[in-house]
Short mmCIF file of C-alpha atoms and ligand atoms in Angstrom, two decimals:
data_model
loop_
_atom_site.label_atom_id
_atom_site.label_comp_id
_atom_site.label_asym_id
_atom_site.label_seq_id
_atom_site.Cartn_x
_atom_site.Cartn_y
_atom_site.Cartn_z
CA UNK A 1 64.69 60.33 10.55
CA UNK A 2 68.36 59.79 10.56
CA UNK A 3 70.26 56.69 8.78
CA UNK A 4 70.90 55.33 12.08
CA UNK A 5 68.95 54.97 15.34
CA UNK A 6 71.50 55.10 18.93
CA UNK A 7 68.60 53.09 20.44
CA UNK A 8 65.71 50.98 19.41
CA UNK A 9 63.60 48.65 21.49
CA UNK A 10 62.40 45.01 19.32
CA UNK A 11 60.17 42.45 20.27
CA UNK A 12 60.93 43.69 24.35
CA UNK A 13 64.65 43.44 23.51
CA UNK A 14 66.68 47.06 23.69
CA UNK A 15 69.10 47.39 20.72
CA UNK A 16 72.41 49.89 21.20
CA UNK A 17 74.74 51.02 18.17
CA UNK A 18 78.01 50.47 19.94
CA UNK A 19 79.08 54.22 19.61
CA UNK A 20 82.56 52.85 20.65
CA UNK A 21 83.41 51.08 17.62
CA UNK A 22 82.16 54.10 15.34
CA UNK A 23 83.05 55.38 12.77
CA UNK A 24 84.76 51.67 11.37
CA UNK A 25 82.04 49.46 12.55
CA UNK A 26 78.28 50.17 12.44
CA UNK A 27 77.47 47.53 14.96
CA UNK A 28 74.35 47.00 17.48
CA UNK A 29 74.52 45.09 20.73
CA UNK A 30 71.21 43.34 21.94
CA UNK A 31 70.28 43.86 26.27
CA UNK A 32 67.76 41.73 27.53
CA UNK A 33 68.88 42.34 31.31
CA UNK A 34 69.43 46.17 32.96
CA UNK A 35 73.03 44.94 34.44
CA UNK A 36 74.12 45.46 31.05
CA UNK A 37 72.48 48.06 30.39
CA UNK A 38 73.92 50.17 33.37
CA UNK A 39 77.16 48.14 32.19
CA UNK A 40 76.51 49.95 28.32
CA UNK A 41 75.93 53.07 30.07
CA UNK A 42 79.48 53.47 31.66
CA UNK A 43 80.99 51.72 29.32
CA UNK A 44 79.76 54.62 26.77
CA UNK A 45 78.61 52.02 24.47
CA UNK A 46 75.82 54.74 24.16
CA UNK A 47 76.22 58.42 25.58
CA UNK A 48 74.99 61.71 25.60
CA UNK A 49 72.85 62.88 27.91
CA UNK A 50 69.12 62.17 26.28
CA UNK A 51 70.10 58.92 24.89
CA UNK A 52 71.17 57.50 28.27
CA UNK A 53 68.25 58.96 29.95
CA UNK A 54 65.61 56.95 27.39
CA UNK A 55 68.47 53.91 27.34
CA UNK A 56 67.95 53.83 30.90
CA UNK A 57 63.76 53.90 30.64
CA UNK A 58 64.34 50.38 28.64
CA UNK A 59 67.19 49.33 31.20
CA UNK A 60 64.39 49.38 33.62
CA UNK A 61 61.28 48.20 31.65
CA UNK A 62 63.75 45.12 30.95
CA UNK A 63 64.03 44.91 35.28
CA UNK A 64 60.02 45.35 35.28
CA UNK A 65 60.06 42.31 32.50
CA UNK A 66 62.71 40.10 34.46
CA UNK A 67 60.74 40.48 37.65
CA UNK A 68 59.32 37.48 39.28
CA UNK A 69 57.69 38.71 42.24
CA UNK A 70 54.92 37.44 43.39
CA UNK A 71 52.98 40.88 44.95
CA UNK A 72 53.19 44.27 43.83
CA UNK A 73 55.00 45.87 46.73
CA UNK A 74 57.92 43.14 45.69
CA UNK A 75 57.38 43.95 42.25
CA UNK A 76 57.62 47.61 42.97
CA UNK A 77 60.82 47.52 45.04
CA UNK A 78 63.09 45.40 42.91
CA UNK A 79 62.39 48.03 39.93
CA UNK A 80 63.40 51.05 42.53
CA UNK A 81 66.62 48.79 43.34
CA UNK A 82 66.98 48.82 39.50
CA UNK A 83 66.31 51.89 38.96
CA UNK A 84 69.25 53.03 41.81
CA UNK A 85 71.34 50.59 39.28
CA UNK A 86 71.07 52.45 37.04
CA UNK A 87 71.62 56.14 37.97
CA UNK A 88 74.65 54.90 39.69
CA UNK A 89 76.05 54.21 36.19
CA UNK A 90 77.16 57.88 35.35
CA UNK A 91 76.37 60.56 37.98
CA UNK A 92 76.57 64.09 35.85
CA UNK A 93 73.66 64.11 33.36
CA UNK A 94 70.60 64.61 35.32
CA UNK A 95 68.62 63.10 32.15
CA UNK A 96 69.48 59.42 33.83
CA UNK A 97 68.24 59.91 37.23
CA UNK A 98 64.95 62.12 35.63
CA UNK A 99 63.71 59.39 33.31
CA UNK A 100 64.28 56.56 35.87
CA UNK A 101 62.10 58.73 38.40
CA UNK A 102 59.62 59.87 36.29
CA UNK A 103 58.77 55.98 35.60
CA UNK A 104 59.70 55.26 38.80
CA UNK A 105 56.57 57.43 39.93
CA UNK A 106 54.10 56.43 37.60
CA UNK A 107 54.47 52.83 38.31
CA UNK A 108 53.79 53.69 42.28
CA UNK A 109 51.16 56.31 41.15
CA UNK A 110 49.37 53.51 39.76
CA UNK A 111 49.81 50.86 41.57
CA UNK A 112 47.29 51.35 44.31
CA UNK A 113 44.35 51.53 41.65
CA UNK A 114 45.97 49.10 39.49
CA UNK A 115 45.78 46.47 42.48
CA UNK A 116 42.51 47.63 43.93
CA UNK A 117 40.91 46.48 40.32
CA UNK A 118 43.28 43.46 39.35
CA UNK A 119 41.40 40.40 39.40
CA UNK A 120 45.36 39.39 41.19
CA UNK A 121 48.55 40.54 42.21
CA UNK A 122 49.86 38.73 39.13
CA UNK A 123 47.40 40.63 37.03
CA UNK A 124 48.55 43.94 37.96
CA UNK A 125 51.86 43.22 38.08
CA UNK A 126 51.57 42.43 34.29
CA UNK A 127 49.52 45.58 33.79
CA UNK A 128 52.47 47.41 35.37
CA UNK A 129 54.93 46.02 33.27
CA UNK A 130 52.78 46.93 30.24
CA UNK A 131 52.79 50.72 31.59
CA UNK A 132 56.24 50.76 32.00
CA UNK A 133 57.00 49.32 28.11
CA UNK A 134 54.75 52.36 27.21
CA UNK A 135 55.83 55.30 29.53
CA UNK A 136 59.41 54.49 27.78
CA UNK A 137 58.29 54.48 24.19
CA UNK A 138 56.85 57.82 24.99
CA UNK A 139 60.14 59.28 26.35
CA UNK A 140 61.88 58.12 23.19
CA UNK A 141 59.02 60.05 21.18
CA UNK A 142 59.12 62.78 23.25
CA UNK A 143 62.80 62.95 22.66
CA UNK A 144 62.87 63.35 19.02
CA UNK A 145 59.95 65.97 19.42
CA UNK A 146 61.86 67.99 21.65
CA UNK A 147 64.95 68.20 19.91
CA UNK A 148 63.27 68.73 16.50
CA UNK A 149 61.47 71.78 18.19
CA UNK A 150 64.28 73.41 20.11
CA UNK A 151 66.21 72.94 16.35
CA UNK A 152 63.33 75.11 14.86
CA UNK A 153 62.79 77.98 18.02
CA UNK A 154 67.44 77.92 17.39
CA UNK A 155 66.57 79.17 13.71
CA UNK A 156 66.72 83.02 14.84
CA UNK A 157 69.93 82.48 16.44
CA UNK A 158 71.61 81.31 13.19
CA UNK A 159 72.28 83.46 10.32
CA UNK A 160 71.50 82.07 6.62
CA UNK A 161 75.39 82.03 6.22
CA UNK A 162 77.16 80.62 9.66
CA UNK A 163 79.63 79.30 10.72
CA UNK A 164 79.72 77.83 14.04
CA UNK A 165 82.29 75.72 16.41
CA UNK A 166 80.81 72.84 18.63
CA UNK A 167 81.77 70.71 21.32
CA UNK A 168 81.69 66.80 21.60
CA UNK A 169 79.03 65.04 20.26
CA UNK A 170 75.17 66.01 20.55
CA UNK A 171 73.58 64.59 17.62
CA UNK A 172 71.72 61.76 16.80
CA UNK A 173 74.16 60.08 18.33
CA UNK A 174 73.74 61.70 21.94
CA UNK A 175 69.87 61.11 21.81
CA UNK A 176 66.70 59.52 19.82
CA UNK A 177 67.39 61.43 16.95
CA UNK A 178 68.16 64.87 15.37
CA UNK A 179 69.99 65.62 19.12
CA UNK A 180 70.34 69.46 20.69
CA UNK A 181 73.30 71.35 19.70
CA UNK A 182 73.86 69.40 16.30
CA UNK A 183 70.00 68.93 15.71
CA UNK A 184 70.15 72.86 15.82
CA UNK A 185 72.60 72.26 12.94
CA UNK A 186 71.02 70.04 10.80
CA UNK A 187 68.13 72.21 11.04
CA UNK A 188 69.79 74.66 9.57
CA UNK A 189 70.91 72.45 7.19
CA UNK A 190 67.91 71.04 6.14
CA UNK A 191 66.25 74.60 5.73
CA UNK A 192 68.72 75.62 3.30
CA UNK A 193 71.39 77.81 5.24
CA UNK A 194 75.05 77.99 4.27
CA UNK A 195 76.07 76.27 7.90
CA UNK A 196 79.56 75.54 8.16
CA UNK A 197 80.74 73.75 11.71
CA UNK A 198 84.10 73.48 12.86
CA UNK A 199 83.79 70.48 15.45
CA UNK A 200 85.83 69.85 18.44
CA UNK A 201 87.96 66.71 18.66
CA UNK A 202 87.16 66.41 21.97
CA UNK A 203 89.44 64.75 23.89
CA UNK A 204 89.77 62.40 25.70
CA UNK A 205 87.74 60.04 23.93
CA UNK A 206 87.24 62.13 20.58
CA UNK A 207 83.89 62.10 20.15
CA UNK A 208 83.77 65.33 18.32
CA UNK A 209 86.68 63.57 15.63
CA UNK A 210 84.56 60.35 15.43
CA UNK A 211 81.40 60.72 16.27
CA UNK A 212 80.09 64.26 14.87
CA UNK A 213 82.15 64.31 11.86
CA UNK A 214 80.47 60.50 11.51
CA UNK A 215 77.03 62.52 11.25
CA UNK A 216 78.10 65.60 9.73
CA UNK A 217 79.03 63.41 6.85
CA UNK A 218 76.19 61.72 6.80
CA UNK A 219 73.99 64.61 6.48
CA UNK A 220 76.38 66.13 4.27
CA UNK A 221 76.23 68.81 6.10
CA UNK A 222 79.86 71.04 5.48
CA UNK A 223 82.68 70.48 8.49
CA UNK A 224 86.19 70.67 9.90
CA UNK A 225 87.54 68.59 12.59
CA UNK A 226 89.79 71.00 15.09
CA UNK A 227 91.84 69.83 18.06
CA UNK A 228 90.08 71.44 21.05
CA UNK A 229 93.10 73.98 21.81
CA UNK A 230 92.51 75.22 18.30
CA UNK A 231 89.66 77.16 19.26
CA UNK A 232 90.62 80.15 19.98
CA UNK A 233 93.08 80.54 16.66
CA UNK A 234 89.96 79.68 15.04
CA UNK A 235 87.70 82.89 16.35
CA UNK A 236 90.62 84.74 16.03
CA UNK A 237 91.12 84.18 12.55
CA UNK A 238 88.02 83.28 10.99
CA UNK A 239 84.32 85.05 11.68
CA UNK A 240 82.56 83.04 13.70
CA UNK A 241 79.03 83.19 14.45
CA UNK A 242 78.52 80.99 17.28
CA UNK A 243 79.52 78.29 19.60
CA UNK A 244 77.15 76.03 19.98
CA UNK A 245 77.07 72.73 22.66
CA UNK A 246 74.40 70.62 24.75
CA UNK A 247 74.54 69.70 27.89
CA UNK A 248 74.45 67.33 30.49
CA UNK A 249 72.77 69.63 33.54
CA UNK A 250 71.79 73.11 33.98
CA UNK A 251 71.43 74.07 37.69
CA UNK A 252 68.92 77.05 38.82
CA UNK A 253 70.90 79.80 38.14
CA UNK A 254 71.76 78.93 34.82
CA UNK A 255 75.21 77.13 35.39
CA UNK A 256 76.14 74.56 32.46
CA UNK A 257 77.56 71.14 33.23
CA UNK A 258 78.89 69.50 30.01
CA UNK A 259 81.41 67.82 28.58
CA UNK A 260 85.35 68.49 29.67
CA UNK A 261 86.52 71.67 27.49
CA UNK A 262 83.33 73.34 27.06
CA UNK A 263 84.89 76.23 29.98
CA UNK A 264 87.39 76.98 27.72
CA UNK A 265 85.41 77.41 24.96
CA UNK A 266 83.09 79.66 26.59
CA UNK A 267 85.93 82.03 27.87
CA UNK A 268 87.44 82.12 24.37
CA UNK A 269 84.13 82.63 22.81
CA UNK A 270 83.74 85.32 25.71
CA UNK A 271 87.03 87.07 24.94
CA UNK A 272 86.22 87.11 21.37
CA UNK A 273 82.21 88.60 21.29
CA UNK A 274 81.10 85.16 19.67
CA UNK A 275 77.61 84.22 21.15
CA UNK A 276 77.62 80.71 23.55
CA UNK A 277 74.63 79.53 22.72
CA UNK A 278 73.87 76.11 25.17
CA UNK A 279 70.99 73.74 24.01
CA UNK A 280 69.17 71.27 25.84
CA UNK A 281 65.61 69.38 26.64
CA UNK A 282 64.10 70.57 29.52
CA UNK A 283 64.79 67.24 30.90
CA UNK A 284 68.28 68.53 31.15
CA UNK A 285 67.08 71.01 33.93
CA UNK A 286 67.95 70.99 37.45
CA UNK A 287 65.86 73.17 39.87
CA UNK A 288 67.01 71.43 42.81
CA UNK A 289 70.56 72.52 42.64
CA UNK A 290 71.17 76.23 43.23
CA UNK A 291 74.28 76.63 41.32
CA UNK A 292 76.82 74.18 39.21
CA UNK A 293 79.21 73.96 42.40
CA UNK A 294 76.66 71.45 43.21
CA UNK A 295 76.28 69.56 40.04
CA UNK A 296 78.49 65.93 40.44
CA UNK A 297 81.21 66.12 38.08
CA UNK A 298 82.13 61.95 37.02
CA UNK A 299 85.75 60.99 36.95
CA UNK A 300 87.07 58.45 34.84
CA UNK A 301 89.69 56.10 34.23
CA UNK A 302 93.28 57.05 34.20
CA UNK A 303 93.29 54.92 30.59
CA UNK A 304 91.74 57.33 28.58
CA UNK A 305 94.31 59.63 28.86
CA UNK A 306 96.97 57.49 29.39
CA UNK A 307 96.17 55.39 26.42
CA UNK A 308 95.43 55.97 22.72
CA UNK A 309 94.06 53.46 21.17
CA UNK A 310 95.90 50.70 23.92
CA UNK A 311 99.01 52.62 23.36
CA UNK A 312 100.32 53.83 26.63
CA UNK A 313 101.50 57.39 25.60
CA UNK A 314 102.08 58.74 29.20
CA UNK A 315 105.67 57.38 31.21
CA UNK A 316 104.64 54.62 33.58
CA UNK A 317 102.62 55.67 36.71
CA UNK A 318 102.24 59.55 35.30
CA UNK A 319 99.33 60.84 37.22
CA UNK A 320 96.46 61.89 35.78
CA UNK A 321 92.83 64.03 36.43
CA UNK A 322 90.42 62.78 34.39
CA UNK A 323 86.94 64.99 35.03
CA UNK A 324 84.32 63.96 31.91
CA UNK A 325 82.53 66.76 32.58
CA UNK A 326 83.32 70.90 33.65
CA UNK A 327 80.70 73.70 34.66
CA UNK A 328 80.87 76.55 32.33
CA UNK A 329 79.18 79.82 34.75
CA UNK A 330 75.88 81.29 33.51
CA UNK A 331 77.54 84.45 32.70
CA UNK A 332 79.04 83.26 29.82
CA UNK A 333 76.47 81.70 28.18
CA UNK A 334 74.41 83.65 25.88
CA UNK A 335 71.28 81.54 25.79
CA UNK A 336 69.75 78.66 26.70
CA UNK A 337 67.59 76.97 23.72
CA UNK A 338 64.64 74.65 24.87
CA UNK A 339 61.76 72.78 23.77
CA UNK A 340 59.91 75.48 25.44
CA UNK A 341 61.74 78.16 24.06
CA UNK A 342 64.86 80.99 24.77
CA UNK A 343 65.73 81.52 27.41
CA UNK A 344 67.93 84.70 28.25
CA UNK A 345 69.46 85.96 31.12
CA UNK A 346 68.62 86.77 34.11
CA UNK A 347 69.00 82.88 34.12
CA UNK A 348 67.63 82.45 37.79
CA UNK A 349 64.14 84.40 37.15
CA UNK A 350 63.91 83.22 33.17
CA UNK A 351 64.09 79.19 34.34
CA UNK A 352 62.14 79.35 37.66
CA UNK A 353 59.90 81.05 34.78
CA UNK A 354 60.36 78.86 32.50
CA UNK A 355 59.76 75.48 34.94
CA UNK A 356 56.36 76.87 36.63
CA UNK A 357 54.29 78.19 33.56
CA UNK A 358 56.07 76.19 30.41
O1 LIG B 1 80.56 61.75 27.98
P1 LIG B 1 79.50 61.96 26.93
O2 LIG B 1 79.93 61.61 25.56
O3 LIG B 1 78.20 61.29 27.34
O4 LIG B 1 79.24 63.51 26.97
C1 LIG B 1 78.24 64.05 26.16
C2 LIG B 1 78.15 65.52 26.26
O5 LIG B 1 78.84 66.15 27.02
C3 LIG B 1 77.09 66.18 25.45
O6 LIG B 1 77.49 67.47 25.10
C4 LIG B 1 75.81 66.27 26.29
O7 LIG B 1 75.47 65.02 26.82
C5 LIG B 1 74.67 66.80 25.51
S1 LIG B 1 74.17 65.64 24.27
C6 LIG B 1 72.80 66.17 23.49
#
């Protein structure tokens, strides 16, 4: 278990580490209503794509505990209106939207039996509510187990002596613990390998600078801090073994949504024979979206390019694109690590594969 948790739940109150204020404050803000939790979601008080997916399971166990309706059906459609809450609070990872259905459906999957044998409406309401709590603690054990496992199949990939570059932030940080990309790491790590990682900065909101050089150093786990354009001096200059990143969604044919930068780093790892390895919980795939051209790519605010640190660095009303997010093609990427496994190309085949038999 790591030093920190990004998310715990406490006498049916969800705790956050405020992954804004890191690495100078350790600090944890306490949700007892989903508003704020969709709120902490956009707000990036937590991020990554697992831990927002299991932040927003609790966002809507805390709607199921808040509700006051007096009959099932009510009950049931205030915690779909808070379930559309939150998805709405950050469109790209599909993690969001998958745990909010998948809890979504077991609370309607139930309810008909549930209120068939409950002595009231009241009854099975509370019985609902109780489901709910649990369905959510499972997804945040089910996220540490996947991770853990997909760090373990990742093994072959690395050499006892690596050195790697990564992108943003997908440790502990980005989910329950251990993460995907940096889990892989640590795994390494832990088993005894001479791992060396050369992290992204990650701009614009640096969370390769301040959040996985925050857990590299807690792990103690050897690391360098590059500015994203340094990339490609890097492979040129220095053998690299891999690139390594998570990632928010996968579509069908193997197309990679994550975070802004993560193109460029495939082409350069491309142009330069370096393996670009993606890894991700199989909650991370999308089967319903042919290719990334579909995948919904969030925008935000102007400020975080504008601004550093509340310092406007930018003339007055300079324009600015600000997509969180880019689609790296499935050409590029050399592998796909899951829970389930590796998964090679022919992407399309492999994951329909994949999806139907486990
Ligand atoms: O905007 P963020 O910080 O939520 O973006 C996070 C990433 O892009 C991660 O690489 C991705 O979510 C995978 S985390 C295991």
């Amino acid at each position: 278990m790591s030093a920190f948790r990004s998310i715990e739940w406490k006498n049916d109150r969800l705790y956050l580490l405020d992954q804004r204020q890191l690495p100078a404050e350790t600090t944890y803000c306490e949700y007892t209503d989903y508003p704020a939790v969709a709120q902490a979601i956009q707000t990036m008080v937590v991020r990554g794509a697992p831990a927002i997916g299991v932040t927003a399971a609790f966002g809507l166990v805390l709607a199921a505990f808040q509700s006051t309706a007096a009959t099932v059906d009510g009950f049931l459609a205030e915690i779909q209106s808070a379930g559309e809450h939150l998805i709405a609070a950050r469109p790209t990872a599909v993690n969001l939207s998958w745990a909010i259905a998948h809890l979504l459906k077991i609370a309607q999957n139930i309810d008909t039996h549930t209120a068939a044998h409950a002595e009231s409406d009241t009854a099975a309401i509370d019985s609902l509510k109780q489901t709910l709590l649990a369905e959510a603690q499972a997804l945040y054990q089910a996220d540490i187990d996947a991770c853990k496992q997909l760090g373990t199949y990742a093994q072959t990939l690395i050499p006892d002596s690596a050195t790697v570059i990564h992108h943003c932030n997908t440790g502990s940080l980005a989910a329950v613990d251990y993460g995907t990309a940096l889990g892989i790491i640590r795994v390494a790590h832990e088993q005894g390998k001479q791992i060396h990682v050369f992290l992204d900065e990650t701009r614009p909101r640096l969370q390769g600078a301040s959040l996985s050089a925050y857990e590299m150093k807690a792990y103690g786990i050897p690391h360098t801090v590059i500015v994203d354009g340094a990339s490609g001096y890097v492979m040129s200059t220095r053998a690299v073994d891999a690139c390594l990143v998570g990632c928010d969604r996968v579509a069908a044919n193997g197309d990679v949504a994550n975070k802004i930068g993560t193109y460029n780093l495939a082409l350069v790892a491309h142009a330069h024979n370096v393996p670009f390895y993606v890894a991700c919980p199989t909650s991370t795939l999308d089967m319903t979206l042919a290719s990334g051209q579909e995948i919904n790519i969030e925008e935000r605010a102007d400020t975080e390019i504008t601004q550093v640190k509340g310092q406007q660095i930018t003339p007055d009303n300079t324009p600015v694109f600000n997509p969180a997010f880019d689609v790296t093609p499935a050409k590029y990427v050399s592998a796909i690590i899951t829970e389930k496994g590796i998964i090679y190309p022919p992407y399309e085949q492999n994951l329909k594969a994949l999806m139907t038999n486990g």
